[in-house]
PDB file of C-alpha atoms in Angstrom:
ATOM      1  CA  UNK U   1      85.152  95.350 101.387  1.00 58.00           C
ATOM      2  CA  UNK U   2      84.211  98.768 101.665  1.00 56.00           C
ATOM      3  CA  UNK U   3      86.537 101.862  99.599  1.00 65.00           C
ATOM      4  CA  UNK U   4      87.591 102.757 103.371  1.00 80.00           C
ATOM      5  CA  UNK U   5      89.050  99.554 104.480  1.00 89.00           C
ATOM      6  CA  UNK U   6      92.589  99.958 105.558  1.00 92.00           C
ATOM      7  CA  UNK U   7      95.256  97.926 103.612  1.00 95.00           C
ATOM      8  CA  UNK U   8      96.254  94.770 105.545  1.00 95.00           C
ATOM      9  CA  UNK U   9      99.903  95.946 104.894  1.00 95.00           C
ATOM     10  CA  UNK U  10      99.404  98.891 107.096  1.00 91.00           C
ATOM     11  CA  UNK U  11      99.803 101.393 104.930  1.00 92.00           C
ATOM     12  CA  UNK U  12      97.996 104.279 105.405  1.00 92.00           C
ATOM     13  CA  UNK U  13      96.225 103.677 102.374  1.00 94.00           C
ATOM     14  CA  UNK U  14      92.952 101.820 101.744  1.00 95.00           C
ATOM     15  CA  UNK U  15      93.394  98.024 100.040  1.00 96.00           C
ATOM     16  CA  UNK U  16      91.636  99.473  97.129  1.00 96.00           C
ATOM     17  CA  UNK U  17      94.234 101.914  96.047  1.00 95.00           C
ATOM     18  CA  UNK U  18      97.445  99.908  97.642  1.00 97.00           C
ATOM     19  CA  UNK U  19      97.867  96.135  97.463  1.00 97.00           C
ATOM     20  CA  UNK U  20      94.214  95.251  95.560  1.00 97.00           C
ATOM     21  CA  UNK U  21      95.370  96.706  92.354  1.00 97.00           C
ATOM     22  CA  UNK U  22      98.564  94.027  92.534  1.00 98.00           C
ATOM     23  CA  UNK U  23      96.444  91.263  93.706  1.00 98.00           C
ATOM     24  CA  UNK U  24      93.648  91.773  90.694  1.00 97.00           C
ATOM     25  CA  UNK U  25      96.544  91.455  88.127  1.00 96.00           C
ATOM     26  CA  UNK U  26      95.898  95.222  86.843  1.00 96.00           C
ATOM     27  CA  UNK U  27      99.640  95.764  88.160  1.00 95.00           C
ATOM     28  CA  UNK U  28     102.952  94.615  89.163  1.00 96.00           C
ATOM     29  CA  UNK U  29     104.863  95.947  92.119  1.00 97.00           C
ATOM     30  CA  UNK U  30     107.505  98.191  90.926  1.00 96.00           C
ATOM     31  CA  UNK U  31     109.595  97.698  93.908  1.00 97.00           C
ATOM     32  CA  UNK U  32     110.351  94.342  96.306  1.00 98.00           C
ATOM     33  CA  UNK U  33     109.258  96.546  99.443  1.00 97.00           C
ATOM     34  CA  UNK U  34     105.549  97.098  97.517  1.00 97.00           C
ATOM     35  CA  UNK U  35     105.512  93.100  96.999  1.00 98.00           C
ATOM     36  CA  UNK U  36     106.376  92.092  99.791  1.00 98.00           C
ATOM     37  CA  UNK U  37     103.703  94.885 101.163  1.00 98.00           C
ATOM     38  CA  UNK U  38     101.215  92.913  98.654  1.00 98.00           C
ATOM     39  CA  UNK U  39     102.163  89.256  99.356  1.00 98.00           C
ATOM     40  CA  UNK U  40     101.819  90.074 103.044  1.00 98.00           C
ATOM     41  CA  UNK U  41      98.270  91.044 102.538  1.00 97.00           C
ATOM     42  CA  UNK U  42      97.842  87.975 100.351  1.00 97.00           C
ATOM     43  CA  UNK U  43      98.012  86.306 103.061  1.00 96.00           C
ATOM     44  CA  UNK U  44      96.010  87.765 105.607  1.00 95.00           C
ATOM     45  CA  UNK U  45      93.302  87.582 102.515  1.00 96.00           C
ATOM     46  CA  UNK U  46      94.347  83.858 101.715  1.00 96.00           C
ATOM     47  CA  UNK U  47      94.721  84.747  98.341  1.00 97.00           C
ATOM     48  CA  UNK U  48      96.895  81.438  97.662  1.00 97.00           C
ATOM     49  CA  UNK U  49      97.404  82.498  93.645  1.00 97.00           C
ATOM     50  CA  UNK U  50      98.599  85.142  94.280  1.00 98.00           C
ATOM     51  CA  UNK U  51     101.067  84.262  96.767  1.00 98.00           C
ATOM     52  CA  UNK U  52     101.778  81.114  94.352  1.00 97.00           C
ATOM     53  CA  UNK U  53     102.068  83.871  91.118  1.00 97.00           C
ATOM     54  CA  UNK U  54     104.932  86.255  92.901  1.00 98.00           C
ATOM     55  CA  UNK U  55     107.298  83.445  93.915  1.00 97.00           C
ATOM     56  CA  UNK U  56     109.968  80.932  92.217  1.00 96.00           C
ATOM     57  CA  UNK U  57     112.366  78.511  93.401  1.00 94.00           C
ATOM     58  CA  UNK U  58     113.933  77.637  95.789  1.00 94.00           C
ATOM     59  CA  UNK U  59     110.709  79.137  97.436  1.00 94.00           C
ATOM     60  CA  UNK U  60     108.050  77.873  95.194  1.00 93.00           C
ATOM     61  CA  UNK U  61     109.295  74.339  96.663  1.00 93.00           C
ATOM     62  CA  UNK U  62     107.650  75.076 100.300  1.00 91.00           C
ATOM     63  CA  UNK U  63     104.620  76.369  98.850  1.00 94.00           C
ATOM     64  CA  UNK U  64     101.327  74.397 100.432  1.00 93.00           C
ATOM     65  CA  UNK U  65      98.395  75.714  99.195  1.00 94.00           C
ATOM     66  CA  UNK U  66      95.997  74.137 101.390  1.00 93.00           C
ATOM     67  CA  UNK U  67      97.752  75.831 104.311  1.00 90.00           C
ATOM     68  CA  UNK U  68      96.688  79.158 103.230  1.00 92.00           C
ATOM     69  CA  UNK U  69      93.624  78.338 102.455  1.00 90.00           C
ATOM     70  CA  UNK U  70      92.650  77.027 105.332  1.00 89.00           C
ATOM     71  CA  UNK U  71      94.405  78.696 108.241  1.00 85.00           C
ATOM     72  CA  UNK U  72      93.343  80.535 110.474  1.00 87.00           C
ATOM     73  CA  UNK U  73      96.166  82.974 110.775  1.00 91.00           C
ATOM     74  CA  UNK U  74      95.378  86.457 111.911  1.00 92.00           C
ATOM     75  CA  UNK U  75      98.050  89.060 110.883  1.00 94.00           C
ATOM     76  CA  UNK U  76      98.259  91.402 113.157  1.00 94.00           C
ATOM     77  CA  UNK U  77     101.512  93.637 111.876  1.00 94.00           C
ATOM     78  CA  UNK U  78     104.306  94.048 109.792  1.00 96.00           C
ATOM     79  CA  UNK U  79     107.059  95.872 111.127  1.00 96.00           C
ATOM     80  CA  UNK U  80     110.186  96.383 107.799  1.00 97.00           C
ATOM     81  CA  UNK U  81     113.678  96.275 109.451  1.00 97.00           C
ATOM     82  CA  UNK U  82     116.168  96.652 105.928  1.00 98.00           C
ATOM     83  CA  UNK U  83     115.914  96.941 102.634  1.00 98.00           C
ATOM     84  CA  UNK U  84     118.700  96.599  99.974  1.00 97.00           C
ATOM     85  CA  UNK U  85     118.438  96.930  96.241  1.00 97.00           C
ATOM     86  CA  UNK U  86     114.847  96.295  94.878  1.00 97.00           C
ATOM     87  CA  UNK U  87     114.285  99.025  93.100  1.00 96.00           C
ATOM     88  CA  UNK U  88     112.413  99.727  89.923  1.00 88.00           C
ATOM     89  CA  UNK U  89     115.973  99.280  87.597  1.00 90.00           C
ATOM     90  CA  UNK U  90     117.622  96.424  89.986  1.00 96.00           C
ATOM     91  CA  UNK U  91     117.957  92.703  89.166  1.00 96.00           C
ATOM     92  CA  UNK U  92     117.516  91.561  92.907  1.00 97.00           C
ATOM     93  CA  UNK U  93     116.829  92.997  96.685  1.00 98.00           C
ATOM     94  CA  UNK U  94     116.616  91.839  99.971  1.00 98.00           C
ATOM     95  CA  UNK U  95     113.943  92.944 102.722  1.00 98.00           C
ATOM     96  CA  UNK U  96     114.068  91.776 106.648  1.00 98.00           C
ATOM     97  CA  UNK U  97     111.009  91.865 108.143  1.00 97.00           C
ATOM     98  CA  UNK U  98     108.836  91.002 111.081  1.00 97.00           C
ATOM     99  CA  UNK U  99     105.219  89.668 111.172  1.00 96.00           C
ATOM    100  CA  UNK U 100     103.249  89.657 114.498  1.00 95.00           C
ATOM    101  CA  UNK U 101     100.312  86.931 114.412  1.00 94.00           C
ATOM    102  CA  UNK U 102      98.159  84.817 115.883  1.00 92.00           C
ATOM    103  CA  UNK U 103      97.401  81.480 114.414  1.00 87.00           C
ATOM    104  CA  UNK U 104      93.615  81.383 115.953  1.00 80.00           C
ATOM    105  CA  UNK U 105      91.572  83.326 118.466  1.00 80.00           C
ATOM    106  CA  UNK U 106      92.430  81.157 121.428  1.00 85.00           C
ATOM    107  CA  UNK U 107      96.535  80.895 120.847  1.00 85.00           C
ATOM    108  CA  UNK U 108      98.961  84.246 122.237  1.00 89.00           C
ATOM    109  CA  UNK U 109     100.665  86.230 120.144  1.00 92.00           C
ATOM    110  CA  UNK U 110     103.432  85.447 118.104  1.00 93.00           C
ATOM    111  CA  UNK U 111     106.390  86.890 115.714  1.00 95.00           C
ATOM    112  CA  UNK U 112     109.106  86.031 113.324  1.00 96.00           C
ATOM    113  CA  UNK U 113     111.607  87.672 111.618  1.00 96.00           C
ATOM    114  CA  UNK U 114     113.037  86.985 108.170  1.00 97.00           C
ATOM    115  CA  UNK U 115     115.137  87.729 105.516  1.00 98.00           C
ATOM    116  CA  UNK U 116     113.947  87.605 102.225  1.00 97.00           C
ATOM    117  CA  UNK U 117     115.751  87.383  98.303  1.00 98.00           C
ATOM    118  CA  UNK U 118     113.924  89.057  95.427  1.00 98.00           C
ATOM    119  CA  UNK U 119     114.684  88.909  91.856  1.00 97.00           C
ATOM    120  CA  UNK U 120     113.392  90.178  88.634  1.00 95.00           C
ATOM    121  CA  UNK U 121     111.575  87.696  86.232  1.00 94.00           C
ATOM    122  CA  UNK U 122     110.612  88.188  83.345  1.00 92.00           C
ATOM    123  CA  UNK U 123     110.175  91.552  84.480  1.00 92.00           C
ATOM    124  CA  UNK U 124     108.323  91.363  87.460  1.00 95.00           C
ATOM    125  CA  UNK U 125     109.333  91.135  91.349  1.00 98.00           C
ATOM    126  CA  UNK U 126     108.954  87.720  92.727  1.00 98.00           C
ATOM    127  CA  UNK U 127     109.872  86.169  95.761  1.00 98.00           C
ATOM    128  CA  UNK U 128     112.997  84.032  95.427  1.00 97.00           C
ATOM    129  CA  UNK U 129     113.573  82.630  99.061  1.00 96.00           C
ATOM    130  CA  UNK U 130     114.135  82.767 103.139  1.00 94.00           C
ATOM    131  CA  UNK U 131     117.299  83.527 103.553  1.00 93.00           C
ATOM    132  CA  UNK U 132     116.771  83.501 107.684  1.00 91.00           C
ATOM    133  CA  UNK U 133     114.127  83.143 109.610  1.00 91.00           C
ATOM    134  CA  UNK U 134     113.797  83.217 113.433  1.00 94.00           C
ATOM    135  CA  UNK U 135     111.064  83.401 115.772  1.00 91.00           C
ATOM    136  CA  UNK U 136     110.635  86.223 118.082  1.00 87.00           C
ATOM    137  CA  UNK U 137     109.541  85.643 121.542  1.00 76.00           C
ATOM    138  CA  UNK U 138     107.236  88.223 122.823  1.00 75.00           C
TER     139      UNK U 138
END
């Protein structure tokens, strides 16, 4: 990837100076909006340890590796609704979300929304679980 390449979060950053940094271990995201931001891109990168690294039970439970690895997922937005707590000095947030994508060239569009726990452990955001999710029909 070039220094230029727009973050797959859709920041208006490039990946090198927004969600790489998290995803190369040389940081941890100081809020829950930033990791969700990084696992996000994770994704779309099918960085599977990563995503496995920021995430605990109940969660952790639904984790399949092999589907990350190989789908073939395109993530085409993500679109934050809320956010509560998840700051740098909190114990715990929440984030709902939506996520446009298409799982492979020849399938339409599609969307869900969720709502997401976050807690601090052992100092770090991680992803605790789905507290709602819904598909969106578009």
């Amino acid at each position: 990837m070039s220094s230029h390449t727009p973050c797959f979060c859709h920041q208006p950053l490039p990946y090198e100076d927004c969600c790489q940094p998290y995803h190369l271990g040389h940081s941890s995201p100081p809020t829950t909006l930033q990791l969700l931001r990084s696992r996000y891109s994770a994704y779309a990168l099918r960085l599977a340890d990563y995503i496995e690294a920021t995430m605990v039970l109940p969660a952790l439970a639904h984790f399949h590796r092999k589907d990350i690895e190989e789908a073939a997922t395109e993530w085409l937005g993500l679109k934050v609704l809320d956010v509560s707590g998840g700051q740098a000095l909190d114990t715990d947030g929440t984030i709902v979300f939506e996520a446009t994508f298409r799982q492979s060239p020849d399938h339409p569009l599609q969307a869900f929304r969720e709502t997401s726990s976050f807690r601090r452990r052992d100092g770090s955001w991680v992803y605790a679980e789905s507290l709602c999710l819904e598909r969106i029909d578009l």
